[in-house]
Short mmCIF file of C-alpha atoms in Angstrom, two decimals:
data_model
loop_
_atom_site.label_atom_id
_atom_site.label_comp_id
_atom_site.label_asym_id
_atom_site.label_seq_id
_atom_site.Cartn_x
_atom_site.Cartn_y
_atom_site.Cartn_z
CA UNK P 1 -3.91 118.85 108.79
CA UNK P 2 -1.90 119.72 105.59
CA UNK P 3 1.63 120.94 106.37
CA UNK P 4 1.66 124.86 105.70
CA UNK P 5 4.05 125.28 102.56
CA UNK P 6 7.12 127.11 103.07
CA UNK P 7 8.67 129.09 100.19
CA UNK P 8 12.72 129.20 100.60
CA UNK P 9 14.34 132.52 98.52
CA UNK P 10 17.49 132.22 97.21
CA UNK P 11 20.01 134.15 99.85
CA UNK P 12 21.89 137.10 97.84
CA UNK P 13 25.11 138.42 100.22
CA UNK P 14 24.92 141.69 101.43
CA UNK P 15 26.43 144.58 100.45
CA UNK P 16 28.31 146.13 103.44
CA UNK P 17 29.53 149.66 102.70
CA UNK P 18 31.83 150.51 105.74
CA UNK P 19 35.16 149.82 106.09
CA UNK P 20 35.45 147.09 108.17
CA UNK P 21 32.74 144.13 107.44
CA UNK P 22 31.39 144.02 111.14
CA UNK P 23 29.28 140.98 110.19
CA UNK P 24 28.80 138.67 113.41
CA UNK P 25 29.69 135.75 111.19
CA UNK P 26 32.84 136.96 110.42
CA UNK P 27 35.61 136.08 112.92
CA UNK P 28 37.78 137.96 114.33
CA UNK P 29 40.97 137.46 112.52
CA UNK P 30 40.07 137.88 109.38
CA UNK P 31 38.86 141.48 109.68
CA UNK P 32 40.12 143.32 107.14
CA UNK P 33 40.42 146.99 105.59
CA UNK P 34 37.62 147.85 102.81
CA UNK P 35 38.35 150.40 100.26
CA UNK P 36 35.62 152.81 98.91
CA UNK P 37 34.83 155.28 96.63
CA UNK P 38 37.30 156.73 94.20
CA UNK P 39 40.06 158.54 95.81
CA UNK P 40 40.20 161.01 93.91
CA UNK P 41 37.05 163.95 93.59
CA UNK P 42 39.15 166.92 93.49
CA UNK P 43 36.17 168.99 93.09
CA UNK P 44 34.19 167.03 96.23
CA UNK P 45 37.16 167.98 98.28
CA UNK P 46 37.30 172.21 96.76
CA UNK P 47 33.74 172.03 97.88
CA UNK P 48 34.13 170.06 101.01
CA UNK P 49 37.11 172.46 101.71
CA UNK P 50 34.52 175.56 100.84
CA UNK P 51 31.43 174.93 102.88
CA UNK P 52 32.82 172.80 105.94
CA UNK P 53 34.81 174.65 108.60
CA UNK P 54 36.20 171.63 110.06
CA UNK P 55 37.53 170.48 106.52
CA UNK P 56 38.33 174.34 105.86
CA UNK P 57 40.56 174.14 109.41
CA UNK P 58 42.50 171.12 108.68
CA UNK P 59 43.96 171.92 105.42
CA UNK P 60 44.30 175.75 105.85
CA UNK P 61 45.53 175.75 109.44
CA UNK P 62 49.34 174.02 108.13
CA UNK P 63 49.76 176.05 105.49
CA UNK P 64 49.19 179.38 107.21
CA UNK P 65 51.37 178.36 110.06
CA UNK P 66 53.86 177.08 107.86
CA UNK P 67 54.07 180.21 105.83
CA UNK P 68 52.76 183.23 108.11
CA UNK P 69 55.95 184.15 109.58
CA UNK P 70 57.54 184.27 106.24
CA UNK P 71 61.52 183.95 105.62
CA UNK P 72 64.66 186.18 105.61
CA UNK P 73 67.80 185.80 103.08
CA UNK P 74 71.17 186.21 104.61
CA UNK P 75 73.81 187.07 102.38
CA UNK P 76 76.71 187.73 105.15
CA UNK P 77 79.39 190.26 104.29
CA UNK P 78 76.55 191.60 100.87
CA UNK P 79 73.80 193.91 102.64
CA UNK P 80 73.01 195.69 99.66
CA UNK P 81 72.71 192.35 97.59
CA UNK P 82 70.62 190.58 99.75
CA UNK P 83 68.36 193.60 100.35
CA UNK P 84 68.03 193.44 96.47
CA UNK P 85 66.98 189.78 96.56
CA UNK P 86 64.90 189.70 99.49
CA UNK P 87 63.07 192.51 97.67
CA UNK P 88 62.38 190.69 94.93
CA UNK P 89 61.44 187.94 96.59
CA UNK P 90 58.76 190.15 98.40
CA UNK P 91 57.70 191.53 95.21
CA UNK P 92 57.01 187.44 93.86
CA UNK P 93 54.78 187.66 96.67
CA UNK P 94 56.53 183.83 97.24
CA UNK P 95 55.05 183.82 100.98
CA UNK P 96 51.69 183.77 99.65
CA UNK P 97 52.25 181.44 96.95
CA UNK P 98 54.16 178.88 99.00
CA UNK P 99 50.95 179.14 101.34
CA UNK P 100 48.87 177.87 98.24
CA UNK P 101 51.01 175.45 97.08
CA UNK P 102 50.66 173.72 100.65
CA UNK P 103 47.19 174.33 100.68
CA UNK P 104 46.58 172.69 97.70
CA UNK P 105 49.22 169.50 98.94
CA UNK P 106 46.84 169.19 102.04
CA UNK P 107 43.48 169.67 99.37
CA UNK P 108 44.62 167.77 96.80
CA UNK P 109 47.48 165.46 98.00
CA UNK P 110 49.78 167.23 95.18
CA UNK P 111 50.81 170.91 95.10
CA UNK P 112 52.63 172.84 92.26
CA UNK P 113 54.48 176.15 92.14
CA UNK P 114 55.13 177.15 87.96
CA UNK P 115 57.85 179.46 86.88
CA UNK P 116 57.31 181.96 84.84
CA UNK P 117 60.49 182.81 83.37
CA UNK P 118 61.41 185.30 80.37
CA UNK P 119 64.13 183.72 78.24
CA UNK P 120 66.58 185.68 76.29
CA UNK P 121 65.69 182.93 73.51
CA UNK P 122 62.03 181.71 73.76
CA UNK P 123 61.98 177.99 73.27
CA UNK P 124 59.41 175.77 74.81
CA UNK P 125 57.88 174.73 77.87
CA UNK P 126 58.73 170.88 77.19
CA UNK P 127 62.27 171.89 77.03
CA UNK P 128 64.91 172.42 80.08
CA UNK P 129 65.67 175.79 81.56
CA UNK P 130 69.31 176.59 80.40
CA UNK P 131 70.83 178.87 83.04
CA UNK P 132 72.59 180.84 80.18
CA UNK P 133 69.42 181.61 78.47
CA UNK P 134 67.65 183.18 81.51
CA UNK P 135 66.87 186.95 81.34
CA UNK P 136 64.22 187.18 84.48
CA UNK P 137 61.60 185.12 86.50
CA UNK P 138 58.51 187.17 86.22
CA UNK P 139 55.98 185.31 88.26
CA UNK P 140 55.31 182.39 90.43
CA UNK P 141 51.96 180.84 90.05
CA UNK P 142 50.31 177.90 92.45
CA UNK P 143 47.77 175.31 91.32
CA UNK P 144 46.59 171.97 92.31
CA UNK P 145 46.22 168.41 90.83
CA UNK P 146 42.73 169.54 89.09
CA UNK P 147 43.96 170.38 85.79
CA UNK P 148 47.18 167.62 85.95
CA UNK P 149 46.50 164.83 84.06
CA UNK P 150 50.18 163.06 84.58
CA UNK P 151 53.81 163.99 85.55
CA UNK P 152 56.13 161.37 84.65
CA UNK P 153 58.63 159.69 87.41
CA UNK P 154 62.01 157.71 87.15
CA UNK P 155 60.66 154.44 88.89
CA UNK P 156 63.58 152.81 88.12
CA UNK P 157 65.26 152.42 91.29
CA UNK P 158 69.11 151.61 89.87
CA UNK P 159 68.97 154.93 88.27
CA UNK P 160 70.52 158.44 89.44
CA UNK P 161 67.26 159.93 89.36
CA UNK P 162 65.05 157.05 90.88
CA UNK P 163 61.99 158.78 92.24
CA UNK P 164 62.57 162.30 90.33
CA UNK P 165 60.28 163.94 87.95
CA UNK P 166 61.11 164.60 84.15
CA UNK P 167 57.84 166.05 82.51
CA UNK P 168 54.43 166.99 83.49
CA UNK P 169 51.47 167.63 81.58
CA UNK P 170 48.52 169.62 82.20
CA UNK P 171 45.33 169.74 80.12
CA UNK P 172 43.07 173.44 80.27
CA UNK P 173 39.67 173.00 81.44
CA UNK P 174 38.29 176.35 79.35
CA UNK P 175 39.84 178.52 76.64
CA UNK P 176 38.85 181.84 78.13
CA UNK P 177 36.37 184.36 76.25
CA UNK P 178 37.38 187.95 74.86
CA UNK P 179 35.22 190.89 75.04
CA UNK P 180 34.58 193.30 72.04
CA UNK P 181 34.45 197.32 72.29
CA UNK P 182 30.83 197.15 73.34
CA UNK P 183 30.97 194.90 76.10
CA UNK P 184 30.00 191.63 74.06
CA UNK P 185 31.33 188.69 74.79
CA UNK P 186 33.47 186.78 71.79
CA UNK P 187 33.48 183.33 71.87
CA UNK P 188 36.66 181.45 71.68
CA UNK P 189 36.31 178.88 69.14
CA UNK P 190 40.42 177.67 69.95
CA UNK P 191 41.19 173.95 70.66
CA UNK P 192 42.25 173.39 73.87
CA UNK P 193 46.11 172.29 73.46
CA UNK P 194 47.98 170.31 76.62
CA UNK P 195 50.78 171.79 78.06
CA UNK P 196 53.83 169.95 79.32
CA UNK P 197 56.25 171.04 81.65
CA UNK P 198 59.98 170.23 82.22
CA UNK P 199 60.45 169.63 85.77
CA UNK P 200 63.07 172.65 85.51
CA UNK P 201 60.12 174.89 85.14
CA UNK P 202 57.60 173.83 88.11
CA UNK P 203 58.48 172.80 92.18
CA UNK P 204 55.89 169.83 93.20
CA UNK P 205 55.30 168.72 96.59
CA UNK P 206 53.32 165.44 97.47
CA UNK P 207 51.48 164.27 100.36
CA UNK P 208 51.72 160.67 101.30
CA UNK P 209 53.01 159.17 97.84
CA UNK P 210 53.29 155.81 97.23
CA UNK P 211 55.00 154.21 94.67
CA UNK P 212 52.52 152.67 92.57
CA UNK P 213 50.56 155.94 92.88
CA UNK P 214 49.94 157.99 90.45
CA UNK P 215 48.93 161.02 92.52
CA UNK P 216 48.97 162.01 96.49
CA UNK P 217 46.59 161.43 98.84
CA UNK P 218 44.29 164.43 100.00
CA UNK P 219 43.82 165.16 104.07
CA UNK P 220 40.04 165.65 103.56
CA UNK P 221 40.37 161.99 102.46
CA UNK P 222 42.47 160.24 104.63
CA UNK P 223 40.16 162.19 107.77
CA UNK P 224 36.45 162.01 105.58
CA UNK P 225 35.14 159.42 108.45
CA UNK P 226 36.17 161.99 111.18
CA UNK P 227 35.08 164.97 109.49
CA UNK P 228 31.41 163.27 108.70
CA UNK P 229 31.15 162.25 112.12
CA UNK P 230 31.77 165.98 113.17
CA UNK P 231 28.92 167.17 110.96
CA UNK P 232 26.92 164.65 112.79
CA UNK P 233 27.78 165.63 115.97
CA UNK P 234 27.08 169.73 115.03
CA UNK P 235 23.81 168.25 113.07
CA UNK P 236 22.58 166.50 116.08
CA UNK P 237 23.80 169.26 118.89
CA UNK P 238 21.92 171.87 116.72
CA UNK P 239 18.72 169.58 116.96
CA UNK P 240 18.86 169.17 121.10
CA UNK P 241 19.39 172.85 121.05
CA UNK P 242 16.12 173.71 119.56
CA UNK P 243 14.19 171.32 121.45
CA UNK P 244 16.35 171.47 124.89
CA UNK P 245 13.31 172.45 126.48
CA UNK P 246 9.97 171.45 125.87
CA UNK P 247 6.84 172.56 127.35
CA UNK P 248 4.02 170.23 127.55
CA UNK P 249 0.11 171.48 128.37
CA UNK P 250 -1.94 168.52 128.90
CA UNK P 251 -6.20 169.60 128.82
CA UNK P 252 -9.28 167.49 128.22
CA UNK P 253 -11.12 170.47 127.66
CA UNK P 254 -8.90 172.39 124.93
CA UNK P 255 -8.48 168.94 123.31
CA UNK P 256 -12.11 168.80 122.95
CA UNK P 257 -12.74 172.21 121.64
CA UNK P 258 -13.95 172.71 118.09
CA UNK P 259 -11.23 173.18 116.07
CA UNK P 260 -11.63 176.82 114.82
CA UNK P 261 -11.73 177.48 119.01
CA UNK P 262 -8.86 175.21 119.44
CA UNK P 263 -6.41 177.02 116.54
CA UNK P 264 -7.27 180.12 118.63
CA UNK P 265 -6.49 178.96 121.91
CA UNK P 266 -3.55 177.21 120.81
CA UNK P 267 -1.86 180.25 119.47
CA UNK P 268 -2.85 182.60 122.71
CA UNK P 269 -1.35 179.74 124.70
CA UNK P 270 1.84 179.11 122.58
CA UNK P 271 2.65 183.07 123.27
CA UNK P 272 3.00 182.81 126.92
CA UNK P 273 4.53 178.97 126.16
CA UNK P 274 7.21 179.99 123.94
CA UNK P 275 9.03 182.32 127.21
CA UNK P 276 9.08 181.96 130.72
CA UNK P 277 6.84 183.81 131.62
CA UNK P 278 3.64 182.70 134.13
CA UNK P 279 0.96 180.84 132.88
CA UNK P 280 -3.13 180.38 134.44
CA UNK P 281 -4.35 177.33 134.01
CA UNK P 282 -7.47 175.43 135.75
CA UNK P 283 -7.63 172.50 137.78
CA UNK P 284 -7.61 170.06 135.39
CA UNK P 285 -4.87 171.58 133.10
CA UNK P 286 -1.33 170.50 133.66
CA UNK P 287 1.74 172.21 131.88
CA UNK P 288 4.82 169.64 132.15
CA UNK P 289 8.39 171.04 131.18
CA UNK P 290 10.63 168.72 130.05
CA UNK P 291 14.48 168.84 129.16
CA UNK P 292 16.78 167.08 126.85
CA UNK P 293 19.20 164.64 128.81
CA UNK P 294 22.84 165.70 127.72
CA UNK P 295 25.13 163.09 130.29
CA UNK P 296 27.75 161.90 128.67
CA UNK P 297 27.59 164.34 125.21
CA UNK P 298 30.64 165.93 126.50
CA UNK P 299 32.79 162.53 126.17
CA UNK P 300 31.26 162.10 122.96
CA UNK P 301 32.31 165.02 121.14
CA UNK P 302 35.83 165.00 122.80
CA UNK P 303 36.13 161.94 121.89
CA UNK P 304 35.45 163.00 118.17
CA UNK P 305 37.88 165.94 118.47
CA UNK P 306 40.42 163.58 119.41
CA UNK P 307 39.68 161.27 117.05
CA UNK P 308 39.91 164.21 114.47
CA UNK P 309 43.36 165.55 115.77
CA UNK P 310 44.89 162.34 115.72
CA UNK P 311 43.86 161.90 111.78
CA UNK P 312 44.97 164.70 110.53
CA UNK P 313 47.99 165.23 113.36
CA UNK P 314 47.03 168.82 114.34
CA UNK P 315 46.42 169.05 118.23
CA UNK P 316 43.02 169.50 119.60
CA UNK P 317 44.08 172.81 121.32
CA UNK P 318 45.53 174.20 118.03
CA UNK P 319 42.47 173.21 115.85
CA UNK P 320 39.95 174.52 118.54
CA UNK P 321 42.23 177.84 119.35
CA UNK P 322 42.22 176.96 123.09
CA UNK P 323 46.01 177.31 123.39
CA UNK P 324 47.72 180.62 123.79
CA UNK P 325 50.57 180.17 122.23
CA UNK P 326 53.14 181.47 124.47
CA UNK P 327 56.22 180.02 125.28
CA UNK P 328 56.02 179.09 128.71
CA UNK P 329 52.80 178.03 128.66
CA UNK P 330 52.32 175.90 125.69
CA UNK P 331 51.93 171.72 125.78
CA UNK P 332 54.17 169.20 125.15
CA UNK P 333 51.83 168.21 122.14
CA UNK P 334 51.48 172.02 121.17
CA UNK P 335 55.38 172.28 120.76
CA UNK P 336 55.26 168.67 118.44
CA UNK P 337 53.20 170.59 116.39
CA UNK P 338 55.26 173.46 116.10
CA UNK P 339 58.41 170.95 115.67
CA UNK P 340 56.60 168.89 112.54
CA UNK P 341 55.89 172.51 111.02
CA UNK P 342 59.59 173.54 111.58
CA UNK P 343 60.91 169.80 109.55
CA UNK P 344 58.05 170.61 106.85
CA UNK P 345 59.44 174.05 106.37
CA UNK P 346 62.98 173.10 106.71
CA UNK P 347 62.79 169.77 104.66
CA UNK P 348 60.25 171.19 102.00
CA UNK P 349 59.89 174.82 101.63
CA UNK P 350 63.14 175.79 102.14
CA UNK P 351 65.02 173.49 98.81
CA UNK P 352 61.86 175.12 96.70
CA UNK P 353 63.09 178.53 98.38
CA UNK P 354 66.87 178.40 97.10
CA UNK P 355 66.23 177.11 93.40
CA UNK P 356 63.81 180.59 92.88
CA UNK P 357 66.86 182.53 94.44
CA UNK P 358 69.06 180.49 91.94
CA UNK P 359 66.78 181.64 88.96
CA UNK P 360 67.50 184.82 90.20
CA UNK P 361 70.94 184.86 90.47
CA UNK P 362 70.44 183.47 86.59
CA UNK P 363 68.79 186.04 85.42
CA UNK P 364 70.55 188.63 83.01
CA UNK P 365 69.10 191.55 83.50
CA UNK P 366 68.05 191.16 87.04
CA UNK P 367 70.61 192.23 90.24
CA UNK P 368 73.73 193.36 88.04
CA UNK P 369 73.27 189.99 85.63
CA UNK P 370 74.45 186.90 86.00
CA UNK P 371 75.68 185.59 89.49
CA UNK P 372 77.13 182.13 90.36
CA UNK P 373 75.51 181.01 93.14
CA UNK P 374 78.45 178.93 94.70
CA UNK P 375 80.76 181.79 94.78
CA UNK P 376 78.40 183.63 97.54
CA UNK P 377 77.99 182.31 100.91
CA UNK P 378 73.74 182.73 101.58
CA UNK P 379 71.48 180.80 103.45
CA UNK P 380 67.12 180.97 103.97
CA UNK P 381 66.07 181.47 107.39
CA UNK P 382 62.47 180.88 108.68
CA UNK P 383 61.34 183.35 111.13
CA UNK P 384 60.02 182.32 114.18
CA UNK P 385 57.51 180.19 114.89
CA UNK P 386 56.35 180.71 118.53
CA UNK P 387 54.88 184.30 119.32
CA UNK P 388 56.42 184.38 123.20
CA UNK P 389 54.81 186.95 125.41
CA UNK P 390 56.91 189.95 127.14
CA UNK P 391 57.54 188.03 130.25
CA UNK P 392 58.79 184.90 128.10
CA UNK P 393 60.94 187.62 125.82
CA UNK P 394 62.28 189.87 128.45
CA UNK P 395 63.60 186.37 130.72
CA UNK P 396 64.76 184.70 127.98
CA UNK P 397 66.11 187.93 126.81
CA UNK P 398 68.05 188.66 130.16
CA UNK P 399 69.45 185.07 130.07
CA UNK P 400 71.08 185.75 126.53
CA UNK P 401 73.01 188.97 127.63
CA UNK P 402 74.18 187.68 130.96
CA UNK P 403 75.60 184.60 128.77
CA UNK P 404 77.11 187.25 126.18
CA UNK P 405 78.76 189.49 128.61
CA UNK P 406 80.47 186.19 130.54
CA UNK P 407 81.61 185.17 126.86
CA UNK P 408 83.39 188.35 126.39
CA UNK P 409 84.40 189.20 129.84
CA UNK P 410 86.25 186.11 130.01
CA UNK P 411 87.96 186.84 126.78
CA UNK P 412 85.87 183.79 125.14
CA UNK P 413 84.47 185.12 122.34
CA UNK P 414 84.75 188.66 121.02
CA UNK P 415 82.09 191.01 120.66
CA UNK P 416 81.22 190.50 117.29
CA UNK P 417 81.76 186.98 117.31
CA UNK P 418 78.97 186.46 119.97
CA UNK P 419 76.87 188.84 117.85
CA UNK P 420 77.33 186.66 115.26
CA UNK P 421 76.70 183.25 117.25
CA UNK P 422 72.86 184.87 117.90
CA UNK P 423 72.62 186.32 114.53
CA UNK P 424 72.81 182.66 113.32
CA UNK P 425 69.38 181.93 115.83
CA UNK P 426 67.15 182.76 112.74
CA UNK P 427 64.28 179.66 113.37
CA UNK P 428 63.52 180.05 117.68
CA UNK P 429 61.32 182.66 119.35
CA UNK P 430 63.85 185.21 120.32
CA UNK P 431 64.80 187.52 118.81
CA UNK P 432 65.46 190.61 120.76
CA UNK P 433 69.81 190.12 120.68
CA UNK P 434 69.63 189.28 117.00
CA UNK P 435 71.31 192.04 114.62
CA UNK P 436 68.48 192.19 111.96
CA UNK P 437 70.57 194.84 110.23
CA UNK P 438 73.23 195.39 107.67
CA UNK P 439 76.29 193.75 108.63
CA UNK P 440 79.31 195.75 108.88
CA UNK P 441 82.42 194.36 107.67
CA UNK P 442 85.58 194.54 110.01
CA UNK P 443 88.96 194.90 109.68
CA UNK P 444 90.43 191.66 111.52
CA UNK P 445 94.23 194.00 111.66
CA UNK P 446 93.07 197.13 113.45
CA UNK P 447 91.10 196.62 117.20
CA UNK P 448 89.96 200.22 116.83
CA UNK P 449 87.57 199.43 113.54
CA UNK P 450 86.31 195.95 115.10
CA UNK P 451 85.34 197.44 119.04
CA UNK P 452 84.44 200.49 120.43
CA UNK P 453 86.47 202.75 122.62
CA UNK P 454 84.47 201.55 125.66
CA UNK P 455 84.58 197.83 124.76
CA UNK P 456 88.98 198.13 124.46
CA UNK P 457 89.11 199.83 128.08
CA UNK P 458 86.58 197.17 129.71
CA UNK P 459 88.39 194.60 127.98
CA UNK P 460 91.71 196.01 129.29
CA UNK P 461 90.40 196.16 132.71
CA UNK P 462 89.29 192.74 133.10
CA UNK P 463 92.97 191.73 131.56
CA UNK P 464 94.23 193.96 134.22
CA UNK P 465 91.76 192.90 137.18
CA UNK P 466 92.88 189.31 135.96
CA UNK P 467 96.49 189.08 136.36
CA UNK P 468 97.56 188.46 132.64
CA UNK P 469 99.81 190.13 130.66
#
């Protein structure tokens, strides 16, 4: 008997696409971390940020809390000054800008906010603001990595400036089109010109930049295995929800119908199937109802929340809306939320804050002209975070006046200068002993134009009551 002939093929390796090679043959210790795709499809991640409400959640939810509660300017001693600024501020509509700027560092791993500045001497973009030369900052406009092609970074670490930016350039995707007196539309035959920017003119912040990177790294990246595996889970649930139930009708004799007979008693039959509703049947007809087994999809999909809120470090309760929000009641994990937004606002916003108040102090013909900013004493601070409810506000409330009146009953403090100690509580959740309005200067010589008639007799009393001179 011949020997059967066996044909050998030349092996070709496989071509794993995860990212860990999970090949048997591979040991243990020398699983590694595979790289794929190319980091950076901005317009992937505008669509994936579009369509998915997941992606949509994770990059918006940051920025809104970051920015919804907006900002005051305190300008002690200057009411009518810092009413001007704040004003103007409001009128930059900066609150909603900063809110796309950090939208885009979460979409994009970069964020930019340009100034648009009108200069009593025009001179270009690729040249530094001079401080003398300002006459007003117009607008502030937002926009993402899309159109950057490079900004250029000290990277030499001896220098002053290690790590700072000097220029950026940006390169317009479309030249625009015109419109004649009938409606038509004019091409624009104009070559598309890059634009750079002194880093005096734009604010950039980066998420998760290394130093041998030349851009940041977007969320919807970093989390794109826990966001697909979300779409698979809402995919799949959808699919178990149409077919949770399942009616089967098991009959020799309609199975052996003509088919023109069958088609009709299959649709009659399907009618009364297709609700609860009773159903006649003979003897040798059997209707089975059968459901989809769902043990164990509930430690699934927390799982994948989980997995989710770890990756892009946004709690589970916060990204599902399950918390309240209140004070008393919130999590431990809730408030490290809240905390991380607090250091993002304080460490980020708030520098990008104070240089568009210096531009305005620059500005000529903006506030009375020119002001120095070093010879005021101002300061940005966020408004609360936390949205306490009446119980929380009216306790914590209570708590703060009983302190206050021992402070000044005791000869401590004096009235104003425990009104001042809660005026400077600009960033918690209470609010109700803070004096929001214009500060009134007093005389430091003359009791009678620092307290009030009543607040000299108390304060005489307890002297009195006391035993001091």
């Amino acid at each position: 008997m011949a020997k059967k002939k066996i044909k050998h093929y030349k092996s070709t390796p496989a071509v794993r696409t995860d990212m860990l090679d999970l090949n048997p043959s591979v040991g243990y210790e020398d699983l590694a971390w595979k790289t794929t795709g190319d980091p950076a499809d901005y317009q992937g991640w505008d669509d994936r940020y579009k369509y998915d409400p997941i992606a949509h959640k994770i990059v918006a939810k940051f920025a809104e809390d970051a920015t919804r509660n907006g900002f005051r300017l305190v300008m002690p001693g200057e009411p009518d000054l810092q009413d001007v600024y704040q004003n103007r501020l409001n009128e930059l509509k900066i609150q909603n800008v900063l809110a796309q700027q950090t939208n885009f560092q979460r979409r994009h791993g970069d964020g930019y906010i340009a100034y648009i500045v009108r200069e009593l001497h025009p001179t270009s973009t690729f040249d530094p603001l001079k401080i003398d030369n300002i006459d007003n900052l117009v607008a502030l406009h937002a926009f993402g990595q899309k159109n950057v092609e490079s900004y250029r970074t000290n990277d030499d670490p001896t220098s002053d400036d290690y790590g700072k930016e000097s220029k950026l350039k940006i390169m317009p995707k479309q030249t625009g089109v015109t419109y004649d007196k009938n409606g038509d539309i004019v091409p624009n035959n104009n070559k598309l010109e890059p634009i750079v920017l002194d880093s005096t003119r734009y604010s950039h912040i980066s998420l998760d930049k290394f130093d041998e990177d030349t851009n940041g790294t977007s969320i919807i990246k970093r989390c794109e295995r826990q966001l697909n595996n979300m779409a698979i889970a809402s995919v799949s649930a959808g699919k178990m929800l149409r077919e949770f139930t399942l009616k089967v009708f098991q009959s020799d004799r309609l199975m052996n119908e003509p088919l023109d007979k069958f088609q009709q008693d299959k649709a009659e039959i399907s009618r009364v199937a297709n609700t609860e509703a009773m159903m006649f049947t003979g003897n040798d007809d059997k209707v089975l109802k059968l459901g989809t087994p769902v043990a164990g999809m509930n430690v699934l999909l927390d799982y994948l929340w989980q997995d989710l809120s770890t990756a892009c470090n946004i709690p589970k309760s916060v990204l599902t809306g399950e918390q309240a929000g209140t004070l008393a009641g919130a999590s431990q994990d809730v408030q490290n939320y809240y905390d991380s937004v607090k250091a993002f606002q304080e460490q980020v916003l708030k520098p990008e804050i104070m240089n568009i108040v210096r531009l305005l102090m620059y500005s000529q013909s903006f506030g009375g002209g020119y002001l120095d900013p070093d010879s005021l004493e101002w300061h940005i601070e966020f408004n609360p975070l936390w949205t306490p409810d009446d119980k929380t506000q009216s306790e914590v409330l209570v708590n703060h006046a009983n302190a206050a009146g021992t402070l000044v009953t005791n000869g401590i403090y004096a009235p104003d200068e425990v009104r001042s100690m809660f005026d400077q509580q600009g960033n918690n959740a209470i609010q109700g002993m803070q004096n929001n309005s214009n500060p009134v200067t007093d005389s430091a010589d003359n009791p009678e134009d620092r307290y009030t008639k009543e607040e000299i007799e108390q304060y005489k009393r307890d002297i009195e009551r006391a035993g001091l001179e």
